[in-house]
JSON list of C-alpha atoms in Angstrom, two decimals:
[
{"chain": "A", "resi": 1, "resn": "MET", "atom": "CA", "xyz": [104.60, 35.82, 13.54]},
{"chain": "A", "resi": 2, "resn": "ALA", "atom": "CA", "xyz": [108.39, 36.46, 13.21]},
{"chain": "A", "resi": 3, "resn": "GLU", "atom": "CA", "xyz": [110.27, 33.28, 12.90]},
{"chain": "A", "resi": 4, "resn": "ILE", "atom": "CA", "xyz": [112.34, 32.46, 16.00]},
{"chain": "A", "resi": 5, "resn": "ILE", "atom": "CA", "xyz": [115.47, 30.10, 15.90]},
{"chain": "A", "resi": 6, "resn": "ASN", "atom": "CA", "xyz": [117.11, 29.02, 19.21]},
{"chain": "A", "resi": 7, "resn": "GLN", "atom": "CA", "xyz": [115.86, 31.92, 20.97]},
{"chain": "A", "resi": 8, "resn": "TYR", "atom": "CA", "xyz": [116.75, 34.27, 18.05]},
{"chain": "A", "resi": 9, "resn": "GLU", "atom": "CA", "xyz": [113.67, 36.37, 16.69]},
{"chain": "A", "resi": 10, "resn": "LEU", "atom": "CA", "xyz": [114.41, 37.34, 12.98]},
{"chain": "A", "resi": 11, "resn": "ILE", "atom": "CA", "xyz": [114.03, 40.97, 12.17]},
{"chain": "A", "resi": 12, "resn": "ARG", "atom": "CA", "xyz": [113.69, 40.18, 8.57]},
{"chain": "A", "resi": 13, "resn": "PRO", "atom": "CA", "xyz": [113.54, 37.28, 6.28]},
{"chain": "A", "resi": 14, "resn": "PHE", "atom": "CA", "xyz": [116.88, 35.44, 5.42]},
{"chain": "A", "resi": 15, "resn": "GLN", "atom": "CA", "xyz": [118.72, 36.34, 2.33]},
{"chain": "A", "resi": 16, "resn": "ASN", "atom": "CA", "xyz": [121.64, 35.38, 0.40]},
{"chain": "A", "resi": 17, "resn": "GLN", "atom": "CA", "xyz": [122.91, 38.35, -0.99]},
{"chain": "A", "resi": 18, "resn": "ASN", "atom": "CA", "xyz": [126.70, 38.58, -0.65]},
{"chain": "A", "resi": 19, "resn": "ALA", "atom": "CA", "xyz": [126.25, 35.17, 1.31]},
{"chain": "A", "resi": 20, "resn": "GLY", "atom": "CA", "xyz": [127.93, 32.54, -0.74]},
{"chain": "A", "resi": 21, "resn": "PHE", "atom": "CA", "xyz": [126.75, 29.00, 0.20]},
{"chain": "A", "resi": 22, "resn": "SER", "atom": "CA", "xyz": [124.52, 30.52, 3.11]},
{"chain": "A", "resi": 23, "resn": "ARG", "atom": "CA", "xyz": [121.70, 32.87, 4.23]},
{"chain": "A", "resi": 24, "resn": "TRP", "atom": "CA", "xyz": [121.65, 35.76, 6.85]},
{"chain": "A", "resi": 25, "resn": "SER", "atom": "CA", "xyz": [119.53, 37.94, 8.53]},
{"chain": "A", "resi": 26, "resn": "ILE", "atom": "CA", "xyz": [119.26, 40.24, 11.86]},
{"chain": "A", "resi": 27, "resn": "ALA", "atom": "CA", "xyz": [117.62, 38.81, 14.77]},
{"chain": "A", "resi": 28, "resn": "ARG", "atom": "CA", "xyz": [117.23, 39.78, 18.31]},
{"chain": "A", "resi": 29, "resn": "LYS", "atom": "CA", "xyz": [117.77, 38.10, 21.51]},
{"chain": "A", "resi": 30, "resn": "GLY", "atom": "CA", "xyz": [117.10, 39.80, 24.88]},
{"chain": "A", "resi": 31, "resn": "ASN", "atom": "CA", "xyz": [118.17, 43.49, 24.36]},
{"chain": "A", "resi": 32, "resn": "ALA", "atom": "CA", "xyz": [120.82, 42.88, 21.79]},
{"chain": "A", "resi": 33, "resn": "SER", "atom": "CA", "xyz": [120.89, 42.66, 17.97]},
{"chain": "A", "resi": 34, "resn": "PHE", "atom": "CA", "xyz": [122.65, 39.80, 16.16]},
{"chain": "A", "resi": 35, "resn": "PHE", "atom": "CA", "xyz": [123.83, 38.79, 12.54]},
{"chain": "A", "resi": 36, "resn": "ILE", "atom": "CA", "xyz": [122.37, 35.56, 12.05]},
{"chain": "A", "resi": 37, "resn": "LYS", "atom": "CA", "xyz": [123.95, 33.06, 9.50]},
{"chain": "A", "resi": 38, "resn": "GLU", "atom": "CA", "xyz": [122.16, 29.66, 8.29]},
{"chain": "A", "resi": 39, "resn": "PHE", "atom": "CA", "xyz": [124.67, 27.48, 6.38]},
{"chain": "A", "resi": 40, "resn": "MET", "atom": "CA", "xyz": [123.15, 25.71, 3.57]},
{"chain": "A", "resi": 41, "resn": "ASN", "atom": "CA", "xyz": [125.50, 22.78, 3.78]},
{"chain": "A", "resi": 42, "resn": "PRO", "atom": "CA", "xyz": [126.15, 20.16, 5.35]},
{"chain": "A", "resi": 43, "resn": "ARG", "atom": "CA", "xyz": [122.47, 19.28, 6.59]},
{"chain": "A", "resi": 44, "resn": "TYR", "atom": "CA", "xyz": [122.42, 17.05, 9.40]},
{"chain": "A", "resi": 45, "resn": "PRO", "atom": "CA", "xyz": [120.24, 13.80, 8.29]},
{"chain": "A", "resi": 46, "resn": "ASP", "atom": "CA", "xyz": [116.83, 13.81, 10.17]},
{"chain": "A", "resi": 47, "resn": "GLU", "atom": "CA", "xyz": [115.19, 11.80, 7.32]},
{"chain": "A", "resi": 48, "resn": "ASP", "atom": "CA", "xyz": [114.30, 8.20, 8.41]},
{"chain": "A", "resi": 49, "resn": "THR", "atom": "CA", "xyz": [114.33, 7.04, 4.80]},
{"chain": "A", "resi": 50, "resn": "LEU", "atom": "CA", "xyz": [117.73, 7.02, 4.22]},
{"chain": "A", "resi": 51, "resn": "GLU", "atom": "CA", "xyz": [119.88, 4.17, 4.17]},
{"chain": "A", "resi": 52, "resn": "GLU", "atom": "CA", "xyz": [121.96, 3.49, 7.08]},
{"chain": "A", "resi": 53, "resn": "ASP", "atom": "CA", "xyz": [125.14, 3.61, 5.59]},
{"chain": "A", "resi": 54, "resn": "LEU", "atom": "CA", "xyz": [124.52, 7.00, 3.77]},
{"chain": "A", "resi": 55, "resn": "ARG", "atom": "CA", "xyz": [123.07, 8.40, 7.11]},
{"chain": "A", "resi": 56, "resn": "ILE", "atom": "CA", "xyz": [126.11, 7.38, 9.02]},
{"chain": "A", "resi": 57, "resn": "GLU", "atom": "CA", "xyz": [128.40, 9.10, 6.16]},
{"chain": "A", "resi": 58, "resn": "ARG", "atom": "CA", "xyz": [126.49, 12.20, 6.54]},
{"chain": "A", "resi": 59, "resn": "ILE", "atom": "CA", "xyz": [126.55, 12.31, 10.34]},
{"chain": "A", "resi": 60, "resn": "ARG", "atom": "CA", "xyz": [130.41, 11.76, 10.17]},
{"chain": "A", "resi": 61, "resn": "GLU", "atom": "CA", "xyz": [130.51, 14.68, 7.49]},
{"chain": "A", "resi": 62, "resn": "CYS", "atom": "CA", "xyz": [128.68, 16.85, 9.98]},
{"chain": "A", "resi": 63, "resn": "GLU", "atom": "CA", "xyz": [130.52, 16.01, 12.75]},
{"chain": "A", "resi": 64, "resn": "SER", "atom": "CA", "xyz": [133.72, 16.92, 11.01]},
{"chain": "A", "resi": 65, "resn": "PHE", "atom": "CA", "xyz": [131.88, 20.37, 10.07]},
{"chain": "A", "resi": 66, "resn": "GLU", "atom": "CA", "xyz": [131.02, 20.72, 13.74]},
{"chain": "A", "resi": 67, "resn": "ALA", "atom": "CA", "xyz": [134.60, 20.30, 14.99]},
{"chain": "A", "resi": 68, "resn": "LYS", "atom": "CA", "xyz": [136.41, 22.53, 12.38]},
{"chain": "A", "resi": 69, "resn": "LYS", "atom": "CA", "xyz": [133.96, 25.38, 13.29]},
{"chain": "A", "resi": 70, "resn": "TYR", "atom": "CA", "xyz": [134.20, 24.87, 17.14]},
{"chain": "A", "resi": 71, "resn": "GLU", "atom": "CA", "xyz": [137.87, 25.33, 16.52]},
{"chain": "A", "resi": 72, "resn": "LEU", "atom": "CA", "xyz": [137.83, 27.96, 14.06]},
{"chain": "A", "resi": 73, "resn": "TYR", "atom": "CA", "xyz": [135.51, 30.21, 16.28]},
{"chain": "A", "resi": 74, "resn": "ARG", "atom": "CA", "xyz": [137.40, 29.55, 19.48]},
{"chain": "A", "resi": 75, "resn": "ASP", "atom": "CA", "xyz": [140.77, 30.82, 17.83]},
{"chain": "A", "resi": 76, "resn": "ILE", "atom": "CA", "xyz": [139.02, 33.91, 16.20]},
{"chain": "A", "resi": 77, "resn": "ASN", "atom": "CA", "xyz": [137.70, 34.90, 19.65]},
{"chain": "A", "resi": 78, "resn": "GLU", "atom": "CA", "xyz": [140.78, 34.18, 21.26]},
{"chain": "A", "resi": 79, "resn": "ALA", "atom": "CA", "xyz": [142.48, 36.41, 18.88]},
{"chain": "A", "resi": 80, "resn": "SER", "atom": "CA", "xyz": [140.06, 39.33, 18.81]},
{"chain": "A", "resi": 81, "resn": "ASP", "atom": "CA", "xyz": [140.25, 42.62, 21.26]},
{"chain": "A", "resi": 82, "resn": "GLY", "atom": "CA", "xyz": [136.89, 43.53, 19.87]},
{"chain": "A", "resi": 83, "resn": "ASN", "atom": "CA", "xyz": [137.80, 44.43, 16.29]},
{"chain": "A", "resi": 84, "resn": "LEU", "atom": "CA", "xyz": [137.90, 41.11, 15.10]},
{"chain": "A", "resi": 85, "resn": "VAL", "atom": "CA", "xyz": [134.01, 40.57, 15.39]},
{"chain": "A", "resi": 86, "resn": "ARG", "atom": "CA", "xyz": [133.58, 37.88, 17.89]},
{"chain": "A", "resi": 87, "resn": "ILE", "atom": "CA", "xyz": [131.44, 34.89, 17.22]},
{"chain": "A", "resi": 88, "resn": "ALA", "atom": "CA", "xyz": [128.53, 34.61, 19.93]},
{"chain": "A", "resi": 89, "resn": "GLU", "atom": "CA", "xyz": [127.18, 31.20, 19.07]},
{"chain": "A", "resi": 90, "resn": "PHE", "atom": "CA", "xyz": [127.45, 28.07, 16.89]},
{"chain": "A", "resi": 91, "resn": "PHE", "atom": "CA", "xyz": [124.33, 25.70, 16.89]},
{"chain": "A", "resi": 92, "resn": "ARG", "atom": "CA", "xyz": [122.06, 23.33, 14.76]},
{"chain": "A", "resi": 93, "resn": "VAL", "atom": "CA", "xyz": [118.52, 23.35, 14.90]},
{"chain": "A", "resi": 94, "resn": "GLY", "atom": "CA", "xyz": [116.98, 20.37, 12.88]},
{"chain": "A", "resi": 95, "resn": "SER", "atom": "CA", "xyz": [119.27, 19.81, 10.05]},
{"chain": "A", "resi": 96, "resn": "ARG", "atom": "CA", "xyz": [120.49, 23.22, 9.79]},
{"chain": "A", "resi": 97, "resn": "TYR", "atom": "CA", "xyz": [123.58, 24.75, 11.19]},
{"chain": "A", "resi": 98, "resn": "TYR", "atom": "CA", "xyz": [123.80, 28.41, 12.58]},
{"chain": "A", "resi": 99, "resn": "MET", "atom": "CA", "xyz": [126.38, 31.11, 13.46]},
{"chain": "A", "resi": 100, "resn": "THR", "atom": "CA", "xyz": [125.64, 34.52, 15.08]},
{"chain": "A", "resi": 101, "resn": "THR", "atom": "CA", "xyz": [127.88, 37.32, 15.84]},
{"chain": "A", "resi": 102, "resn": "TRP", "atom": "CA", "xyz": [126.70, 40.54, 17.54]},
{"chain": "A", "resi": 103, "resn": "TRP", "atom": "CA", "xyz": [125.45, 42.99, 15.08]},
{"chain": "A", "resi": 104, "resn": "ILE", "atom": "CA", "xyz": [127.92, 45.84, 14.11]},
{"chain": "A", "resi": 105, "resn": "GLU", "atom": "CA", "xyz": [126.06, 48.68, 12.39]},
{"chain": "A", "resi": 106, "resn": "SER", "atom": "CA", "xyz": [128.19, 50.18, 9.59]},
{"chain": "A", "resi": 107, "resn": "ASP", "atom": "CA", "xyz": [128.48, 53.99, 9.40]},
{"chain": "A", "resi": 108, "resn": "GLY", "atom": "CA", "xyz": [128.36, 53.96, 5.48]},
{"chain": "A", "resi": 109, "resn": "MET", "atom": "CA", "xyz": [131.79, 55.58, 5.27]},
{"chain": "A", "resi": 110, "resn": "GLY", "atom": "CA", "xyz": [132.85, 55.15, 1.69]},
{"chain": "A", "resi": 111, "resn": "PRO", "atom": "CA", "xyz": [136.27, 55.79, -0.13]},
{"chain": "A", "resi": 112, "resn": "ASP", "atom": "CA", "xyz": [135.58, 59.60, -0.74]},
{"chain": "A", "resi": 113, "resn": "GLN", "atom": "CA", "xyz": [134.33, 60.05, 2.96]},
{"chain": "A", "resi": 114, "resn": "ILE", "atom": "CA", "xyz": [137.62, 58.02, 4.32]},
{"chain": "A", "resi": 115, "resn": "ALA", "atom": "CA", "xyz": [139.59, 60.17, 2.01]},
{"chain": "A", "resi": 116, "resn": "GLY", "atom": "CA", "xyz": [138.49, 63.41, 3.47]},
{"chain": "A", "resi": 117, "resn": "LEU", "atom": "CA", "xyz": [139.38, 62.33, 7.11]},
{"chain": "A", "resi": 118, "resn": "PRO", "atom": "CA", "xyz": [142.20, 63.90, 8.80]},
{"chain": "A", "resi": 119, "resn": "LEU", "atom": "CA", "xyz": [145.33, 61.89, 8.52]},
{"chain": "A", "resi": 120, "resn": "LYS", "atom": "CA", "xyz": [145.46, 60.85, 12.28]},
{"chain": "A", "resi": 121, "resn": "ASP", "atom": "CA", "xyz": [142.14, 59.56, 11.72]},
{"chain": "A", "resi": 122, "resn": "LYS", "atom": "CA", "xyz": [142.99, 57.78, 8.35]},
{"chain": "A", "resi": 123, "resn": "MET", "atom": "CA", "xyz": [145.91, 56.12, 10.10]},
{"chain": "A", "resi": 124, "resn": "LEU", "atom": "CA", "xyz": [143.75, 55.01, 13.01]},
{"chain": "A", "resi": 125, "resn": "LEU", "atom": "CA", "xyz": [141.66, 53.27, 10.47]},
{"chain": "A", "resi": 126, "resn": "CYS", "atom": "CA", "xyz": [144.46, 51.51, 8.82]},
{"chain": "A", "resi": 127, "resn": "ARG", "atom": "CA", "xyz": [146.16, 50.41, 12.24]},
{"chain": "A", "resi": 128, "resn": "THR", "atom": "CA", "xyz": [143.10, 49.01, 13.54]},
{"chain": "A", "resi": 129, "resn": "ALA", "atom": "CA", "xyz": [142.50, 47.11, 10.22]},
{"chain": "A", "resi": 130, "resn": "ALA", "atom": "CA", "xyz": [146.03, 45.84, 10.12]},
{"chain": "A", "resi": 131, "resn": "HIS", "atom": "CA", "xyz": [146.06, 45.05, 13.91]},
{"chain": "A", "resi": 132, "resn": "SER", "atom": "CA", "xyz": [142.94, 42.79, 13.74]},
{"chain": "A", "resi": 133, "resn": "LEU", "atom": "CA", "xyz": [144.41, 41.02, 10.75]},
{"chain": "A", "resi": 134, "resn": "ALA", "atom": "CA", "xyz": [147.92, 40.42, 12.33]},
{"chain": "A", "resi": 135, "resn": "ALA", "atom": "CA", "xyz": [146.10, 38.92, 15.61]},
{"chain": "A", "resi": 136, "resn": "LEU", "atom": "CA", "xyz": [144.24, 36.68, 13.22]},
{"chain": "A", "resi": 137, "resn": "HIS", "atom": "CA", "xyz": [147.34, 35.49, 11.51]},
{"chain": "A", "resi": 138, "resn": "ALA", "atom": "CA", "xyz": [149.04, 34.88, 14.63]},
{"chain": "A", "resi": 139, "resn": "LYS", "atom": "CA", "xyz": [146.49, 32.13, 15.08]},
{"chain": "A", "resi": 140, "resn": "ASN", "atom": "CA", "xyz": [147.67, 30.92, 11.69]},
{"chain": "A", "resi": 141, "resn": "ILE", "atom": "CA", "xyz": [144.07, 31.55, 10.21]},
{"chain": "A", "resi": 142, "resn": "ILE", "atom": "CA", "xyz": [144.19, 33.04, 6.71]},
{"chain": "A", "resi": 143, "resn": "HIS", "atom": "CA", "xyz": [140.86, 35.15, 6.49]},
{"chain": "A", "resi": 144, "resn": "ALA", "atom": "CA", "xyz": [140.52, 34.50, 2.37]},
{"chain": "A", "resi": 145, "resn": "ASP", "atom": "CA", "xyz": [137.82, 36.95, 2.01]},
{"chain": "A", "resi": 146, "resn": "ILE", "atom": "CA", "xyz": [139.22, 40.37, 2.83]},
{"chain": "A", "resi": 147, "resn": "LYS", "atom": "CA", "xyz": [137.28, 43.04, 0.67]},
{"chain": "A", "resi": 148, "resn": "ASP", "atom": "CA", "xyz": [135.45, 46.06, 1.45]},
{"chain": "A", "resi": 149, "resn": "THR", "atom": "CA", "xyz": [132.12, 44.29, 2.51]},
{"chain": "A", "resi": 150, "resn": "ASN", "atom": "CA", "xyz": [133.89, 42.65, 5.18]},
{"chain": "A", "resi": 151, "resn": "VAL", "atom": "CA", "xyz": [136.06, 45.63, 6.69]},
{"chain": "A", "resi": 152, "resn": "ILE", "atom": "CA", "xyz": [133.27, 47.54, 8.22]},
{"chain": "A", "resi": 153, "resn": "VAL", "atom": "CA", "xyz": [134.16, 51.22, 9.26]},
{"chain": "A", "resi": 154, "resn": "HIS", "atom": "CA", "xyz": [132.31, 51.83, 12.43]},
{"chain": "A", "resi": 155, "resn": "MET", "atom": "CA", "xyz": [132.76, 54.95, 14.74]},
{"chain": "A", "resi": 156, "resn": "SER", "atom": "CA", "xyz": [133.88, 54.26, 18.19]},
{"chain": "A", "resi": 157, "resn": "LYS", "atom": "CA", "xyz": [132.50, 55.76, 21.16]},
{"chain": "A", "resi": 158, "resn": "GLY", "atom": "CA", "xyz": [135.09, 58.35, 20.95]},
{"chain": "A", "resi": 159, "resn": "GLY", "atom": "CA", "xyz": [134.02, 59.40, 17.61]},
{"chain": "A", "resi": 160, "resn": "LYS", "atom": "CA", "xyz": [136.85, 57.92, 15.77]},
{"chain": "A", "resi": 161, "resn": "PRO", "atom": "CA", "xyz": [136.62, 55.44, 12.73]},
{"chain": "A", "resi": 162, "resn": "VAL", "atom": "CA", "xyz": [137.84, 52.00, 13.37]},
{"chain": "A", "resi": 163, "resn": "ALA", "atom": "CA", "xyz": [137.73, 48.94, 11.25]},
{"chain": "A", "resi": 164, "resn": "LYS", "atom": "CA", "xyz": [135.74, 45.91, 12.18]},
{"chain": "A", "resi": 165, "resn": "ILE", "atom": "CA", "xyz": [136.63, 42.59, 10.41]},
{"chain": "A", "resi": 166, "resn": "ILE", "atom": "CA", "xyz": [133.76, 40.04, 9.83]},
{"chain": "A", "resi": 167, "resn": "ASP", "atom": "CA", "xyz": [132.68, 37.12, 7.80]},
{"chain": "A", "resi": 168, "resn": "PHE", "atom": "CA", "xyz": [134.89, 34.27, 8.45]},
{"chain": "A", "resi": 169, "resn": "ASP", "atom": "CA", "xyz": [133.47, 31.65, 6.39]},
{"chain": "A", "resi": 170, "resn": "ALA", "atom": "CA", "xyz": [136.15, 31.26, 4.02]},
{"chain": "A", "resi": 171, "resn": "CYS", "atom": "CA", "xyz": [138.95, 31.20, 6.66]},
{"chain": "A", "resi": 172, "resn": "LEU", "atom": "CA", "xyz": [141.36, 28.29, 6.55]},
{"chain": "A", "resi": 173, "resn": "TYR", "atom": "CA", "xyz": [144.52, 27.30, 8.48]},
{"chain": "A", "resi": 174, "resn": "GLU", "atom": "CA", "xyz": [147.98, 27.60, 6.94]},
{"chain": "A", "resi": 175, "resn": "TYR", "atom": "CA", "xyz": [148.59, 23.87, 8.01]},
{"chain": "A", "resi": 176, "resn": "ASP", "atom": "CA", "xyz": [145.57, 22.98, 6.78]},
{"chain": "A", "resi": 177, "resn": "LEU", "atom": "CA", "xyz": [145.16, 24.25, 3.05]},
{"chain": "A", "resi": 178, "resn": "PRO", "atom": "CA", "xyz": [142.69, 23.08, 0.53]},
{"chain": "A", "resi": 179, "resn": "GLU", "atom": "CA", "xyz": [143.73, 20.29, -1.75]},
{"chain": "A", "resi": 180, "resn": "HIS", "atom": "CA", "xyz": [141.02, 21.24, -4.44]},
{"chain": "A", "resi": 181, "resn": "GLU", "atom": "CA", "xyz": [140.40, 24.33, -6.40]},
{"chain": "A", "resi": 182, "resn": "GLU", "atom": "CA", "xyz": [136.56, 24.29, -5.22]},
{"chain": "A", "resi": 183, "resn": "ASP", "atom": "CA", "xyz": [137.55, 24.47, -1.68]},
{"chain": "A", "resi": 184, "resn": "LEU", "atom": "CA", "xyz": [139.03, 27.84, -1.69]},
{"chain": "A", "resi": 185, "resn": "GLU", "atom": "CA", "xyz": [136.35, 30.55, -1.00]},
{"chain": "A", "resi": 186, "resn": "GLY", "atom": "CA", "xyz": [136.66, 34.16, -1.46]},
{"chain": "A", "resi": 187, "resn": "ASP", "atom": "CA", "xyz": [135.99, 37.03, -3.66]},
{"chain": "A", "resi": 188, "resn": "GLN", "atom": "CA", "xyz": [138.02, 36.43, -7.03]},
{"chain": "A", "resi": 189, "resn": "VAL", "atom": "CA", "xyz": [138.34, 40.13, -7.60]},
{"chain": "A", "resi": 190, "resn": "TYR", "atom": "CA", "xyz": [140.58, 40.48, -4.22]},
{"chain": "A", "resi": 191, "resn": "LEU", "atom": "CA", "xyz": [142.35, 37.28, -4.86]},
{"chain": "A", "resi": 192, "resn": "SER", "atom": "CA", "xyz": [146.18, 37.11, -4.47]},
{"chain": "A", "resi": 193, "resn": "PRO", "atom": "CA", "xyz": [148.35, 36.25, -7.46]},
{"chain": "A", "resi": 194, "resn": "GLU", "atom": "CA", "xyz": [149.15, 32.78, -5.81]},
{"chain": "A", "resi": 195, "resn": "ALA", "atom": "CA", "xyz": [145.45, 32.31, -4.97]},
{"chain": "A", "resi": 196, "resn": "CYS", "atom": "CA", "xyz": [144.59, 33.00, -8.82]},
{"chain": "A", "resi": 197, "resn": "LEU", "atom": "CA", "xyz": [147.28, 30.39, -9.68]},
{"chain": "A", "resi": 198, "resn": "PHE", "atom": "CA", "xyz": [146.10, 27.92, -7.59]},
{"chain": "A", "resi": 199, "resn": "LEU", "atom": "CA", "xyz": [142.33, 28.00, -8.86]},
{"chain": "A", "resi": 200, "resn": "CYS", "atom": "CA", "xyz": [143.87, 27.59, -12.46]},
{"chain": "A", "resi": 201, "resn": "GLY", "atom": "CA", "xyz": [145.48, 24.06, -11.20]},
{"chain": "A", "resi": 202, "resn": "GLU", "atom": "CA", "xyz": [148.96, 25.68, -10.94]},
{"chain": "A", "resi": 203, "resn": "GLU", "atom": "CA", "xyz": [151.21, 24.80, -8.13]},
{"chain": "A", "resi": 204, "resn": "ALA", "atom": "CA", "xyz": [151.27, 27.62, -5.48]},
{"chain": "A", "resi": 205, "resn": "ARG", "atom": "CA", "xyz": [151.84, 28.15, -1.90]},
{"chain": "A", "resi": 206, "resn": "LEU", "atom": "CA", "xyz": [148.94, 29.77, 0.09]},
{"chain": "A", "resi": 207, "resn": "SER", "atom": "CA", "xyz": [149.46, 31.72, 3.40]},
{"chain": "A", "resi": 208, "resn": "CYS", "atom": "CA", "xyz": [148.45, 34.57, 5.30]},
{"chain": "A", "resi": 209, "resn": "LYS", "atom": "CA", "xyz": [149.99, 37.03, 2.63]},
{"chain": "A", "resi": 210, "resn": "MET", "atom": "CA", "xyz": [147.04, 36.54, 0.65]},
{"chain": "A", "resi": 211, "resn": "ASP", "atom": "CA", "xyz": [145.17, 38.64, 3.11]},
{"chain": "A", "resi": 212, "resn": "VAL", "atom": "CA", "xyz": [147.92, 41.38, 3.11]},
{"chain": "A", "resi": 213, "resn": "PHE", "atom": "CA", "xyz": [147.43, 41.39, -0.71]},
{"chain": "A", "resi": 214, "resn": "ALA", "atom": "CA", "xyz": [143.89, 41.86, -0.37]},
{"chain": "A", "resi": 215, "resn": "MET", "atom": "CA", "xyz": [143.95, 44.48, 2.28]}
]
């Protein structure tokens, strides 16, 4: 029997490859396929053995996490015209939190194949990526994890390559920046110079320009 989570039937077991502090899988709901992510933290306290003060503290942490995710996912969906992959649902089952998006199949086009495209197709690919990033930045959201695996090359119905941006777990608002180095997520290979300075404990001004460097 396949595992079912809130009406999402898992097609494969959860895995944590390229997932940071989470696990992911592909699921079916109705006639559609979805990407489903399970967050490892925080966990809603469902143990009766917890001391009341600790239980209340953890519930407040979860409520804060929920509020931030609802705000972020709402703003991403409002910014998207389709190439920022929209969030379908965010929910909790038991002690775990989950997020789903519609599954976007990559066409497996690597740098060599992209380099061989006609110039107008390469320009379209660049424009769709830049346009989606600009829409995100218009909401004062830093993606913070722009890299090859999070910018999917997808063929449109017209047979043209477009860029789909995914994975918003590392996102942060320009007006709500991290105070501590461990709170800045993302792939260090693609981090901007100012982000690297921040991770080294140096004074640095983080902004949406981080994504421009990474892209």
